[in-house]
XYZ file of C-alpha atoms in Angstrom:
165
model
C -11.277 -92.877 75.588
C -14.059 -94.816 73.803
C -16.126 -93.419 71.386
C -19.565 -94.613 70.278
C -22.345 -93.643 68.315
C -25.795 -94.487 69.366
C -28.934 -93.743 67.466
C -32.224 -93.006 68.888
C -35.597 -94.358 66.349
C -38.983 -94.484 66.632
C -42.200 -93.104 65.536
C -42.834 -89.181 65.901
C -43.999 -88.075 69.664
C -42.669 -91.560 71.604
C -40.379 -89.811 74.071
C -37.090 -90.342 72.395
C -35.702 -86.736 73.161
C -36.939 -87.065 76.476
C -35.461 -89.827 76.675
C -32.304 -88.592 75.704
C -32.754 -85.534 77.606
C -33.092 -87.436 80.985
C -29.836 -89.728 80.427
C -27.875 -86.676 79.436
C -29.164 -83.858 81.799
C -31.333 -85.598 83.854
C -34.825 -83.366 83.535
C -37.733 -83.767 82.002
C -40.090 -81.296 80.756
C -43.566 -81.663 79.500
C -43.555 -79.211 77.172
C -43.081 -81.134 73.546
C -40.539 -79.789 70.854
C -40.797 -81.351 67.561
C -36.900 -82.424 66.858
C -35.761 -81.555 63.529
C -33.450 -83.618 61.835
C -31.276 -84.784 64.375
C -29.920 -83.430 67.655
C -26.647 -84.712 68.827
C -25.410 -84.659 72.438
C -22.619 -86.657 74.781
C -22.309 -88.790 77.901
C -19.594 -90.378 79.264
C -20.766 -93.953 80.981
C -18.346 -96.136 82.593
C -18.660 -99.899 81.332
C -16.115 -102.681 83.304
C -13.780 -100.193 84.510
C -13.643 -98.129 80.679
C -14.963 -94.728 80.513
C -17.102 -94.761 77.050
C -18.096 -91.838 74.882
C -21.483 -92.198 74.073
C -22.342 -89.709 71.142
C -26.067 -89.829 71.332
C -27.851 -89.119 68.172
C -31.532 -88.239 68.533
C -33.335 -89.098 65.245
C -36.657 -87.271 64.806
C -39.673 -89.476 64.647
C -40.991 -91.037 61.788
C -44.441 -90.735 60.695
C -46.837 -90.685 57.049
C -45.145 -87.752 55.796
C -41.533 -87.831 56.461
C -38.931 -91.052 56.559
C -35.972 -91.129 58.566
C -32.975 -90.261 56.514
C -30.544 -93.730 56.843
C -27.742 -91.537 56.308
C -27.916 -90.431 59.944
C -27.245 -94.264 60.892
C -24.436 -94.575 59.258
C -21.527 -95.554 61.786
C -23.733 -96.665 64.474
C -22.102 -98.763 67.141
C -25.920 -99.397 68.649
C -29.458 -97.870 68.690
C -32.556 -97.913 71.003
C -36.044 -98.292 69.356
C -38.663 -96.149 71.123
C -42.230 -97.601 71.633
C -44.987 -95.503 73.006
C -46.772 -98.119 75.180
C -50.201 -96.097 74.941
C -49.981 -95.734 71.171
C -50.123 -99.265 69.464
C -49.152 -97.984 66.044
C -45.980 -96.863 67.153
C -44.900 -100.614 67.693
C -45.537 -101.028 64.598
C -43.905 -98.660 63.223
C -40.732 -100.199 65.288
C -41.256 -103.388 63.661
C -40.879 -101.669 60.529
C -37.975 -99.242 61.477
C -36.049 -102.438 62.834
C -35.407 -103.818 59.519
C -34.769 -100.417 57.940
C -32.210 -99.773 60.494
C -30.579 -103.600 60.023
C -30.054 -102.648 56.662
C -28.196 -99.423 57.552
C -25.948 -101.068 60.752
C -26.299 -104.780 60.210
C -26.554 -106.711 63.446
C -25.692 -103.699 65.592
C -27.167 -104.134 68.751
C -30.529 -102.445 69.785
C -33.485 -102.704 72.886
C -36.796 -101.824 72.402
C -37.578 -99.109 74.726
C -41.314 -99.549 75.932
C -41.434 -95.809 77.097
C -43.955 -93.842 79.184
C -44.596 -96.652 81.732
C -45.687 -94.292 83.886
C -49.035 -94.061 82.071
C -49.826 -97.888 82.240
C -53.274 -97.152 82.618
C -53.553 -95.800 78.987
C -51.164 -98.928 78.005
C -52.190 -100.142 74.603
C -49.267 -102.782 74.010
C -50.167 -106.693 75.566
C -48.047 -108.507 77.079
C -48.472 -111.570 74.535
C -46.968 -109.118 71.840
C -43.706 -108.083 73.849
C -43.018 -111.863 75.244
C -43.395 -112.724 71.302
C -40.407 -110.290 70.512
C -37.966 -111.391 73.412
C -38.766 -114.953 72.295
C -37.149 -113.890 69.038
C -33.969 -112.854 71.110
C -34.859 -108.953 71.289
C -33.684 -106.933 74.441
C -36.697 -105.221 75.596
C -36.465 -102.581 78.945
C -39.617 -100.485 80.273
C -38.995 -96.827 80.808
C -40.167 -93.822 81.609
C -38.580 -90.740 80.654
C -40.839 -88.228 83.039
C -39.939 -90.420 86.323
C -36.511 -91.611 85.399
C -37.341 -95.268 85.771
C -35.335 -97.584 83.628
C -33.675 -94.364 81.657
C -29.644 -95.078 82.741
C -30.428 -98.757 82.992
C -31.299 -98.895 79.051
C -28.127 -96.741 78.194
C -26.127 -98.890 79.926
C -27.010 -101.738 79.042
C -26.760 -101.229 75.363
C -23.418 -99.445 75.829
C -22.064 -103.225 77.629
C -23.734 -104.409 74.696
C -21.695 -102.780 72.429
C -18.701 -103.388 74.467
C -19.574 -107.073 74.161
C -18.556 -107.087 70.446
């Protein structure tokens, strides 16, 4: 079998253990738990006929007072960088992750993951801004971690991706 490793970025509080905790166990829960360093779990997806190994690591978020250590990139087949779509700052902060990361994993592939669509009437992110970054050749997939929309899709896809090299 296949084995991958997939890294999970973004600013602090955008959904990325959520995320991760929907694709792997499929729940949600509202209740929010700070993740501390990084948590690590596995999920076998099946891409063209071959069974994959995705080893899933879960980064915690980045914010003023603590940097995301590049050591946990190392060996990184892929990664997904998580937006909050009703926090501005945190695409931002992706912008500025992105080429942290590139440095790290080279031209690994990635999608931007504008989570929490669910709460599009608190959306803070235009339009104009994400048609800018798939104009640049970016991968970008809507999600929402609470109602499952988008959540397997945006695995998948970047395990094909990944496949694809």
């Amino acid at each position: 079998m296949i084995q991958k490793k997939i890294c999970i970025v973004g600013a602090f509080a955008t959904g990325k253990t959520s995320l991760v905790a929907r694709f792997v166990h499929g729940i949600f829960s509202e209740k929010y738990l700070t993740t501390v360093g990084v948590k690590i779990d596995k999920k076998t997806v099946n891409v063209t006929g071959k069974q994959l190994n995705l080893i899933v690591w879960d980064i915690y978020g980045e914010d003023e007072f603590q940097k995301i250590r590049m050591s946990y990139l190392r060996g990184a087949s892929g990664y997904l960088l998580v937006v909050d779509g009703t926090r501005h700052n945190t695409l931002k902060k992706a912008l500025d992750l992105q080429k942290q990361v590139e440095e790290v994993v080279k031209l690994a592939p990635f999608i931007l993951v504008l989570n929490k669509w669910d709460l599009t009437n608190d959306w803070e992110i235009q339009s104009s801004e994400i048609e800018e970054l798939v104009h640049k050749g970016w991968k970008v997939v809507r999600t929402s971690a609470k109602t499952g929309m988008g959540v397997e899709e945006v695995f998948q896809s970047l395990a094909e991706n990944i496949l694809e090299r």
